[in-house]
Short mmCIF file of N, CA and C in Angstrom, two decimals:
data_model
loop_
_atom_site.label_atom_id
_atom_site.label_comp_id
_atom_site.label_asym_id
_atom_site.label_seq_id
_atom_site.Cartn_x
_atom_site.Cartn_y
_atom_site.Cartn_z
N UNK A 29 0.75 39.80 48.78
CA UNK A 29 0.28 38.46 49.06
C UNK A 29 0.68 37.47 47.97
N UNK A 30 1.15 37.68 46.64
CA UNK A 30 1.07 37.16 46.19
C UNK A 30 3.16 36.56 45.79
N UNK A 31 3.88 37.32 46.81
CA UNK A 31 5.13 36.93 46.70
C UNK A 31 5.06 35.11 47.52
N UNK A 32 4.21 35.31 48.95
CA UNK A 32 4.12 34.25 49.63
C UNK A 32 4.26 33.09 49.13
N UNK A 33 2.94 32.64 47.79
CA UNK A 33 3.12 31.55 46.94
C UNK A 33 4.09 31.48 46.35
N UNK A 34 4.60 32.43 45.88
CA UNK A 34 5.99 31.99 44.99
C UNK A 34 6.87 31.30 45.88
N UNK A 35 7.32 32.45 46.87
CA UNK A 35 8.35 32.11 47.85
C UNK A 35 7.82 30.31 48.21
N UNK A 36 6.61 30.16 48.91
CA UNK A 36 6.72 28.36 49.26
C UNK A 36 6.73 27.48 47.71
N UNK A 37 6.04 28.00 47.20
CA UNK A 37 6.40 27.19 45.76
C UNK A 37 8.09 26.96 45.72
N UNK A 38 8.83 28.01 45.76
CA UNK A 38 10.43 27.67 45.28
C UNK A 38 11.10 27.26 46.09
N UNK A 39 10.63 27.32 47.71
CA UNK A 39 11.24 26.16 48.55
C UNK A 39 10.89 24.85 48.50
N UNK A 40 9.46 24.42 48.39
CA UNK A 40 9.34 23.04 48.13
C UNK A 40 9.59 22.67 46.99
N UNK A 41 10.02 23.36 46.13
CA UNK A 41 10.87 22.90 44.74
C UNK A 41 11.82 22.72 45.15
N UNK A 42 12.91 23.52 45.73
CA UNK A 42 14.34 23.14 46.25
C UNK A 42 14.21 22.19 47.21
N UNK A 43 13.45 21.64 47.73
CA UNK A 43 13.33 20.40 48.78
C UNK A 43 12.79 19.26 47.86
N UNK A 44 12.56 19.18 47.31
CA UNK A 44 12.24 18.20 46.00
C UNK A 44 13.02 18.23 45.33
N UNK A 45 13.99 18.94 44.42
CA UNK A 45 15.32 18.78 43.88
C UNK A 45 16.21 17.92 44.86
N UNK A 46 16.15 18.68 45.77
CA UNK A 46 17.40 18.32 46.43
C UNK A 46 17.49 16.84 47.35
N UNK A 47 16.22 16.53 47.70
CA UNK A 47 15.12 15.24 47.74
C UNK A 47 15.24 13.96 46.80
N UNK A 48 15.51 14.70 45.24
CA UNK A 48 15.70 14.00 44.06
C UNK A 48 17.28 13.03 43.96
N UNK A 49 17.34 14.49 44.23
CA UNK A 49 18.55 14.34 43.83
C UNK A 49 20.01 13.35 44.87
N UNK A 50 19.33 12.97 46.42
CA UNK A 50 20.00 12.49 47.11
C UNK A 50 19.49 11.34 47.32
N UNK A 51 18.29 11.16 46.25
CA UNK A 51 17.83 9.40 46.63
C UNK A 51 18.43 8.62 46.09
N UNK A 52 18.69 7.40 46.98
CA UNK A 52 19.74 6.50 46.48
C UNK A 52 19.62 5.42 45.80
N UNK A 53 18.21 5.19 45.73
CA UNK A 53 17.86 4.05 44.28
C UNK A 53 17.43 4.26 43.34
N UNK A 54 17.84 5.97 42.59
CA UNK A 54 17.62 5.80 41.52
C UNK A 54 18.89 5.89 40.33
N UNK A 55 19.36 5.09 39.64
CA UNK A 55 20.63 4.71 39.10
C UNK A 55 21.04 6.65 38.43
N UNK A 56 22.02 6.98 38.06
CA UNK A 56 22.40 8.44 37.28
C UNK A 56 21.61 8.55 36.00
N UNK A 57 21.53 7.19 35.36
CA UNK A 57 20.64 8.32 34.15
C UNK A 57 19.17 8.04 33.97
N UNK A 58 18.63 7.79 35.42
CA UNK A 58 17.36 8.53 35.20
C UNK A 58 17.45 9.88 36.20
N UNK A 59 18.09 9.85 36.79
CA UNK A 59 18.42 11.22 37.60
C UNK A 59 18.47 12.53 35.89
N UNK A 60 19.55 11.64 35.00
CA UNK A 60 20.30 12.97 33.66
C UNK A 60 19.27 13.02 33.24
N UNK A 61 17.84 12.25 32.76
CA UNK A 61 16.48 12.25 31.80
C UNK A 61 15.98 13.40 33.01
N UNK A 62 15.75 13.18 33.95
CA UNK A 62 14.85 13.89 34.63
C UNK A 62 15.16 15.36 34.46
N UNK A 63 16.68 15.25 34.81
CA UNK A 63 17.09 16.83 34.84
C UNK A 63 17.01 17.83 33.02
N UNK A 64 17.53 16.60 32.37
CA UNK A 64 17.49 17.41 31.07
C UNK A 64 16.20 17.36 30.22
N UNK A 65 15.09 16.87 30.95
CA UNK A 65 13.84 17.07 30.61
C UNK A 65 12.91 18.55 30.86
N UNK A 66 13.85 19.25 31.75
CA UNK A 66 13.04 20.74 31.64
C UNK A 66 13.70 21.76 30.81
N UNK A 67 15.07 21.41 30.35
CA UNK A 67 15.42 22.54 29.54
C UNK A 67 14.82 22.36 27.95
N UNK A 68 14.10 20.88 27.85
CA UNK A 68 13.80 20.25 26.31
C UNK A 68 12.20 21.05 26.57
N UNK A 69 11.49 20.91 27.94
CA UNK A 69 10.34 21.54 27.69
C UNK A 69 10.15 22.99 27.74
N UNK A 70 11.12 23.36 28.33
CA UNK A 70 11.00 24.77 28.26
C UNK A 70 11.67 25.17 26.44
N UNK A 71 12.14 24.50 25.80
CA UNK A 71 11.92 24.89 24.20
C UNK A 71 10.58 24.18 23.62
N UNK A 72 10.49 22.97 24.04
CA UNK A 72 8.75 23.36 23.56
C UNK A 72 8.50 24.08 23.71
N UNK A 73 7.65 24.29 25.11
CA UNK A 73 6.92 25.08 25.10
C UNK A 73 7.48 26.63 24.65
N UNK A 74 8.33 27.07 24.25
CA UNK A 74 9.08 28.03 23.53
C UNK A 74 8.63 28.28 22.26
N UNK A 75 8.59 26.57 21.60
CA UNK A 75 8.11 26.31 20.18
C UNK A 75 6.76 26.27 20.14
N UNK A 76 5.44 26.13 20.95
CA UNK A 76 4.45 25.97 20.73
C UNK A 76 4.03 27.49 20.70
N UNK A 77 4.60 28.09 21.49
CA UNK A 77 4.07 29.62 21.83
C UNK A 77 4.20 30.75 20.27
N UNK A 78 5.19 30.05 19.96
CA UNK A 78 5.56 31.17 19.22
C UNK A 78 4.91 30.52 17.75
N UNK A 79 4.61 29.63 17.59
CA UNK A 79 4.03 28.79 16.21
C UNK A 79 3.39 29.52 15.49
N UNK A 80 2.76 30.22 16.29
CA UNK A 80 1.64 31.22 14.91
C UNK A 80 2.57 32.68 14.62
N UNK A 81 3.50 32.57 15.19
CA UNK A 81 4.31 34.08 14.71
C UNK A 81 4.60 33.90 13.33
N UNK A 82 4.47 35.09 12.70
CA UNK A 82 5.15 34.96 11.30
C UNK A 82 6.40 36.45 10.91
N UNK A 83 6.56 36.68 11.89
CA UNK A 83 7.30 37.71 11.81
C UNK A 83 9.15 37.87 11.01
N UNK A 84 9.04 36.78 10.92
CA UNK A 84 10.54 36.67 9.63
C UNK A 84 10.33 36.08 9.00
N UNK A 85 9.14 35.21 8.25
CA UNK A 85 9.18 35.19 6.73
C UNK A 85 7.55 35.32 6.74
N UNK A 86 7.11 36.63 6.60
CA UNK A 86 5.35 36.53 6.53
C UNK A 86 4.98 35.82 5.30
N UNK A 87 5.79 35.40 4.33
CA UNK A 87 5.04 35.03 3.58
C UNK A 87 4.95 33.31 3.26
N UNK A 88 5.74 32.72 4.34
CA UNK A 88 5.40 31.00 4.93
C UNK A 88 5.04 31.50 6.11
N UNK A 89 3.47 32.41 6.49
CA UNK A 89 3.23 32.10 7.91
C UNK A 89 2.28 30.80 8.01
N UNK A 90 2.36 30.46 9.54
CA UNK A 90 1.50 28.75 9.11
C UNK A 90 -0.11 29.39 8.83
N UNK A 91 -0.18 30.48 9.10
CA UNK A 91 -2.14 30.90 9.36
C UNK A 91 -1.92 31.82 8.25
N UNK A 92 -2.01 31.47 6.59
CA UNK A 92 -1.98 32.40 5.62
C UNK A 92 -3.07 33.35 5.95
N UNK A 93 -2.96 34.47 5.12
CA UNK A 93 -4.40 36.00 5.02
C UNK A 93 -5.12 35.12 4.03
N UNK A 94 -4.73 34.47 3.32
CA UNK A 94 -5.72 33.79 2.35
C UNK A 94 -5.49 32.22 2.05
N UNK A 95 -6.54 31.95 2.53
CA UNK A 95 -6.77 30.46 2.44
C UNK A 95 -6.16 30.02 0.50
N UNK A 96 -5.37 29.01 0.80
CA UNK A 96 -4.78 28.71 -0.57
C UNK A 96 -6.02 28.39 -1.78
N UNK A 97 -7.17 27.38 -1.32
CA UNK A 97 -7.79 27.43 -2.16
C UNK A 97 -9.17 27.30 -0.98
N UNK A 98 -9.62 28.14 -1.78
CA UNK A 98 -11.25 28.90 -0.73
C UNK A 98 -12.15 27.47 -0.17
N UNK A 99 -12.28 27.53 0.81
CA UNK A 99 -13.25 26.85 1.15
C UNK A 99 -13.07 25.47 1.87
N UNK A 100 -11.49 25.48 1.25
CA UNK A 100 -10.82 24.09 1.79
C UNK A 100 -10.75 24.22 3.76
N UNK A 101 -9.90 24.58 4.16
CA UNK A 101 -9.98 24.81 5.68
C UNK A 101 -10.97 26.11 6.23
N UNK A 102 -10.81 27.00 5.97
CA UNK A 102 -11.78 28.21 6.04
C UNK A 102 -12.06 29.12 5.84
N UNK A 103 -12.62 29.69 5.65
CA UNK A 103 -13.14 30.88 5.05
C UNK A 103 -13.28 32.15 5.74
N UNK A 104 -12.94 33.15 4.55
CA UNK A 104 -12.42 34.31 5.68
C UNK A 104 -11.56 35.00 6.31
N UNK A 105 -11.78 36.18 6.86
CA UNK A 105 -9.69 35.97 7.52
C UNK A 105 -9.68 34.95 8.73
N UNK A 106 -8.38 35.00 8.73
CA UNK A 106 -7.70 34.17 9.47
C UNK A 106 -6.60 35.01 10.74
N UNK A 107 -6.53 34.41 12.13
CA UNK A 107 -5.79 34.67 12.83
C UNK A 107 -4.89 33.99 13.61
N UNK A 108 -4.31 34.21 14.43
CA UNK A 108 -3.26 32.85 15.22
C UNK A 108 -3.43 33.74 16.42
N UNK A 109 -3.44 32.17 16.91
CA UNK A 109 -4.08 32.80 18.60
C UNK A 109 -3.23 31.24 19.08
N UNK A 110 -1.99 31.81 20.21
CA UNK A 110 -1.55 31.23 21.15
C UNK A 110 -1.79 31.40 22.44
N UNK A 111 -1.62 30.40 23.23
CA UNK A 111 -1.93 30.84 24.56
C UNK A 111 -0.17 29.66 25.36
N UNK A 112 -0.45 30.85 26.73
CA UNK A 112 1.48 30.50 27.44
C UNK A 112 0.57 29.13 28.34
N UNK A 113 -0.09 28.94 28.87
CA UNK A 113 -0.42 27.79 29.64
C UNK A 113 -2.09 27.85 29.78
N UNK A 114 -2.37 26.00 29.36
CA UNK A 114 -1.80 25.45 28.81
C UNK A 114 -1.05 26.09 27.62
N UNK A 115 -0.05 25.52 26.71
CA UNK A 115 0.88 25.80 25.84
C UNK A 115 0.22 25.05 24.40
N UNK A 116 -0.77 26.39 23.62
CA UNK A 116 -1.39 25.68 22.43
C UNK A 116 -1.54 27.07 21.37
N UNK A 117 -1.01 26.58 20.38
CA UNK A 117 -0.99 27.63 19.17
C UNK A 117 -1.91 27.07 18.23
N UNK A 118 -2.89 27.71 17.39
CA UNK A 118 -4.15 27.52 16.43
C UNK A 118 -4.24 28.61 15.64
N UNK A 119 -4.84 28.68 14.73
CA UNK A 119 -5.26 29.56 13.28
C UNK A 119 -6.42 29.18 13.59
N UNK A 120 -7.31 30.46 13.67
CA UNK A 120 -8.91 30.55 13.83
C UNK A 120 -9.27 31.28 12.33
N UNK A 121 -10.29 30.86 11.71
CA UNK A 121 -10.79 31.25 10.38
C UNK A 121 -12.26 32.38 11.22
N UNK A 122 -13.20 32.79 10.75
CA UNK A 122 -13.92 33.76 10.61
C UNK A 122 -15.05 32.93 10.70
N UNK A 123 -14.89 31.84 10.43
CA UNK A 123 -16.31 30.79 10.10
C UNK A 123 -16.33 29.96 11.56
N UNK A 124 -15.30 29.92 12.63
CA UNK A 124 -14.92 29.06 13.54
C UNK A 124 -14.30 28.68 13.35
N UNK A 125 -13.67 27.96 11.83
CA UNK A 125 -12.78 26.84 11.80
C UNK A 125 -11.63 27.07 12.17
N UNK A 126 -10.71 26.11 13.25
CA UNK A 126 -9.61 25.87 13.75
C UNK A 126 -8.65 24.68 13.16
N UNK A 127 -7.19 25.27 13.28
CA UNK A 127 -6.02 24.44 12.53
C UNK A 127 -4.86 24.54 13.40
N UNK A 128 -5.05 23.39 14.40
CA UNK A 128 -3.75 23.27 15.27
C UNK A 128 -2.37 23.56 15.07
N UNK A 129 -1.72 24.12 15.68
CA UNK A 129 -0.41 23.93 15.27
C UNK A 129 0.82 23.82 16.50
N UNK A 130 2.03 23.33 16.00
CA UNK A 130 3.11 23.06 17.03
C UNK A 130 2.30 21.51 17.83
N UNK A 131 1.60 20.49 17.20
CA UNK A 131 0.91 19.07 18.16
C UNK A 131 2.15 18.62 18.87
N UNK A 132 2.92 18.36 17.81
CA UNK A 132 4.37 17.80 18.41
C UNK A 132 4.89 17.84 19.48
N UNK A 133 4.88 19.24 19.21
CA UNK A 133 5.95 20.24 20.63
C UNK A 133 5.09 20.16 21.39
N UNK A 134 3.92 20.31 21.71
CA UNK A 134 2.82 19.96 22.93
C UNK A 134 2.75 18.78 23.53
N UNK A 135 3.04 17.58 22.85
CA UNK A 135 3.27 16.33 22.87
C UNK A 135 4.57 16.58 23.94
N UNK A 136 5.20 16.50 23.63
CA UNK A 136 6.73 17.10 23.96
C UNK A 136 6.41 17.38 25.49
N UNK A 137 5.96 18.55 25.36
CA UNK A 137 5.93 19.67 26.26
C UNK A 137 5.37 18.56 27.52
N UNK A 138 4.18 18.42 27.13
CA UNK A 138 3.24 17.55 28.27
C UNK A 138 3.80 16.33 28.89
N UNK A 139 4.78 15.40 27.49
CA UNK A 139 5.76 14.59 28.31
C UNK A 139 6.47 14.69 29.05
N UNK A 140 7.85 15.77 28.87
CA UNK A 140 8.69 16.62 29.78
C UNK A 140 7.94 16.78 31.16
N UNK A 141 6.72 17.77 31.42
CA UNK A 141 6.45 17.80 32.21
C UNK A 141 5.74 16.76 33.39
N UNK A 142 5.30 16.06 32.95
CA UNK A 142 5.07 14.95 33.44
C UNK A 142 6.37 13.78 34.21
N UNK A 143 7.23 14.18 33.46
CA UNK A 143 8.26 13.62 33.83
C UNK A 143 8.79 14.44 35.17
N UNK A 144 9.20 15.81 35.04
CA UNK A 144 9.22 16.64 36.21
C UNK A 144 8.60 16.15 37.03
N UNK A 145 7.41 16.80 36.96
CA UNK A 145 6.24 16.50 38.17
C UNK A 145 6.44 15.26 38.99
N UNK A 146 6.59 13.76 38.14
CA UNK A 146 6.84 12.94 38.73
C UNK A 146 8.31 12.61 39.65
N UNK A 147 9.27 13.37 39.01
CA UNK A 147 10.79 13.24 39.60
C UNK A 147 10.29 14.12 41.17
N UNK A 148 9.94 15.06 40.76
CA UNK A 148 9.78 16.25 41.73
C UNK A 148 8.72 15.93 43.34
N UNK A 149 8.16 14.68 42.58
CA UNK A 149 7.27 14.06 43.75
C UNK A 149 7.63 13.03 44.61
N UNK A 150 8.62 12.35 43.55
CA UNK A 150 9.24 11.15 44.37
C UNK A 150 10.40 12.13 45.35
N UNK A 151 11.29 13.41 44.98
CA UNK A 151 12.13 13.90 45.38
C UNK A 151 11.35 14.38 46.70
N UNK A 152 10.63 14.73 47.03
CA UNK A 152 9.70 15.27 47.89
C UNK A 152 9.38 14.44 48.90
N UNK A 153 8.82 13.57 48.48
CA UNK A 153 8.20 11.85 49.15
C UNK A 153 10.08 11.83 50.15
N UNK A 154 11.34 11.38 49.51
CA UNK A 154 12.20 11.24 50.16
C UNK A 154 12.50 12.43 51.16
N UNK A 155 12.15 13.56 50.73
CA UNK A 155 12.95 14.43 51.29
C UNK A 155 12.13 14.57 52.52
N UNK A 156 11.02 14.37 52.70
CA UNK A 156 9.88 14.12 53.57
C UNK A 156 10.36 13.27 54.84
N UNK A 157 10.32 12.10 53.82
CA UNK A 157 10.74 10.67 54.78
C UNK A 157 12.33 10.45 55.85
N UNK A 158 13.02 11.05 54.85
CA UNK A 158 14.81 11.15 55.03
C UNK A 158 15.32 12.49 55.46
N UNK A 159 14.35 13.09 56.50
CA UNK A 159 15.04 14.65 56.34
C UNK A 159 16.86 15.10 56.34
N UNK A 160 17.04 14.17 57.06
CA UNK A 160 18.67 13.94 57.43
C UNK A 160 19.71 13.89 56.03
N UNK A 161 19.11 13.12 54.89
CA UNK A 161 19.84 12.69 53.87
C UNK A 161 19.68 14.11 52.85
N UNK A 162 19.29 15.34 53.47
CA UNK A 162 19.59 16.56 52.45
C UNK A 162 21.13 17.09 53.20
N UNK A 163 21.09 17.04 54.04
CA UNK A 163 22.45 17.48 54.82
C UNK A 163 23.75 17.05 53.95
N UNK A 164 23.56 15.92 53.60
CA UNK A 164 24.94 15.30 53.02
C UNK A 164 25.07 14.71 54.02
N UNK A 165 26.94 13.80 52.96
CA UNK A 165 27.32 13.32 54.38
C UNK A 165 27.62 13.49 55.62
N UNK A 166 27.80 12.84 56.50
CA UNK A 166 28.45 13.73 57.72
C UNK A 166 30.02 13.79 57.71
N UNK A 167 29.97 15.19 58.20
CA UNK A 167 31.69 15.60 58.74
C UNK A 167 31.46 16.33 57.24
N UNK A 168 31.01 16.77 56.16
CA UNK A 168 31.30 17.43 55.34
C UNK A 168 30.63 18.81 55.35
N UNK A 169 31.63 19.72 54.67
CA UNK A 169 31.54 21.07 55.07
C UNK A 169 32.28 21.59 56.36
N UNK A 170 32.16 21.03 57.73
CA UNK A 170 32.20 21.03 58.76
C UNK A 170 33.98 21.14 58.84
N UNK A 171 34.28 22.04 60.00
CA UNK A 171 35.53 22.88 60.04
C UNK A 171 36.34 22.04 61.62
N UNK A 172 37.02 21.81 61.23
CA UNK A 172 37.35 20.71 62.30
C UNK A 172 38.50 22.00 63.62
N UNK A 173 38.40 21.96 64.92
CA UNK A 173 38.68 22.89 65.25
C UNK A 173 39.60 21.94 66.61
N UNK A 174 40.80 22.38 65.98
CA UNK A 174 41.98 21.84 67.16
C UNK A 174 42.58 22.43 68.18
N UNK A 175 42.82 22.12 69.30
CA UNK A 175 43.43 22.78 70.53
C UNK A 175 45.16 22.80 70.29
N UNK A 176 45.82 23.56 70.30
CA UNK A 176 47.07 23.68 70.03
C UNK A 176 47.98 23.88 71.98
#
């Protein structure tokens, strides 16, 4: 049951691309922002996920084992706890205290997507309205067949 959603999810994505992509008042480079706005969020969110890793230089990880000087952010050990969606990386201390990390790239991330979402809705809205204008033009593709 759970292929179903995918499967209509990735057709009304391809009917919204393709929706997008054949509407005719929107000039090429907001068409190029739109499109090259998911490969920028998919490295955010790349970069937010992985923020608390310290696995090639443990010793600049952003969530030190020991607070530099005691008492200042928190006390205690310390851990890094990311999560994939929403897309948010933090250093949790022992006491509660929390220390954001990757704001930027979340910033990022949430813009990008927003931007999608919105391309992907107007692409939809047309593809809705214009079913005809996903076809292309006419006579293209089409195999022209002569009597000899």
């Amino acid at each position: 049951m759970t292929l179903l959603p995918v499967f209509v999810a990735l057709v009304v994505g391809w009917v919204a691309l393709r929706g997008f992509l054949a509407y005719p008042l929107l000039p090429g480079w907001a068409k190029t922002v739109a499109l090259c706005s998911a490969p920028v969020a998919a490295l955010a969110w790349l970069a937010v996920v992985t923020a608390d890793d310290a696995f090639l230089f443990p010793e600049t990880a952003p969530c030190p084992a020991e607070p530099l000087r005691k008492g200042i952010i928190g006390d205690g050990a310390v851990r890094g706890v990311s999560t994939a969606f929403p897309p948010r990386a933090f250093c949790v201390w022992e006491d509660g205290t929390t220390y954001d990390l990757a704001t930027g790239a979340e910033t990022v991330f949430w813009g990008c997507l927003s931007v999608i979402a919105v391309t992907l809705a107007l692409g939809l809205r047309y593809a809705l309205r214009h079913p005809q204008a996903l076809l292309g033009p006419p006579g293209r593709g089409a195999v022209a067949v002569t009597r000899t």
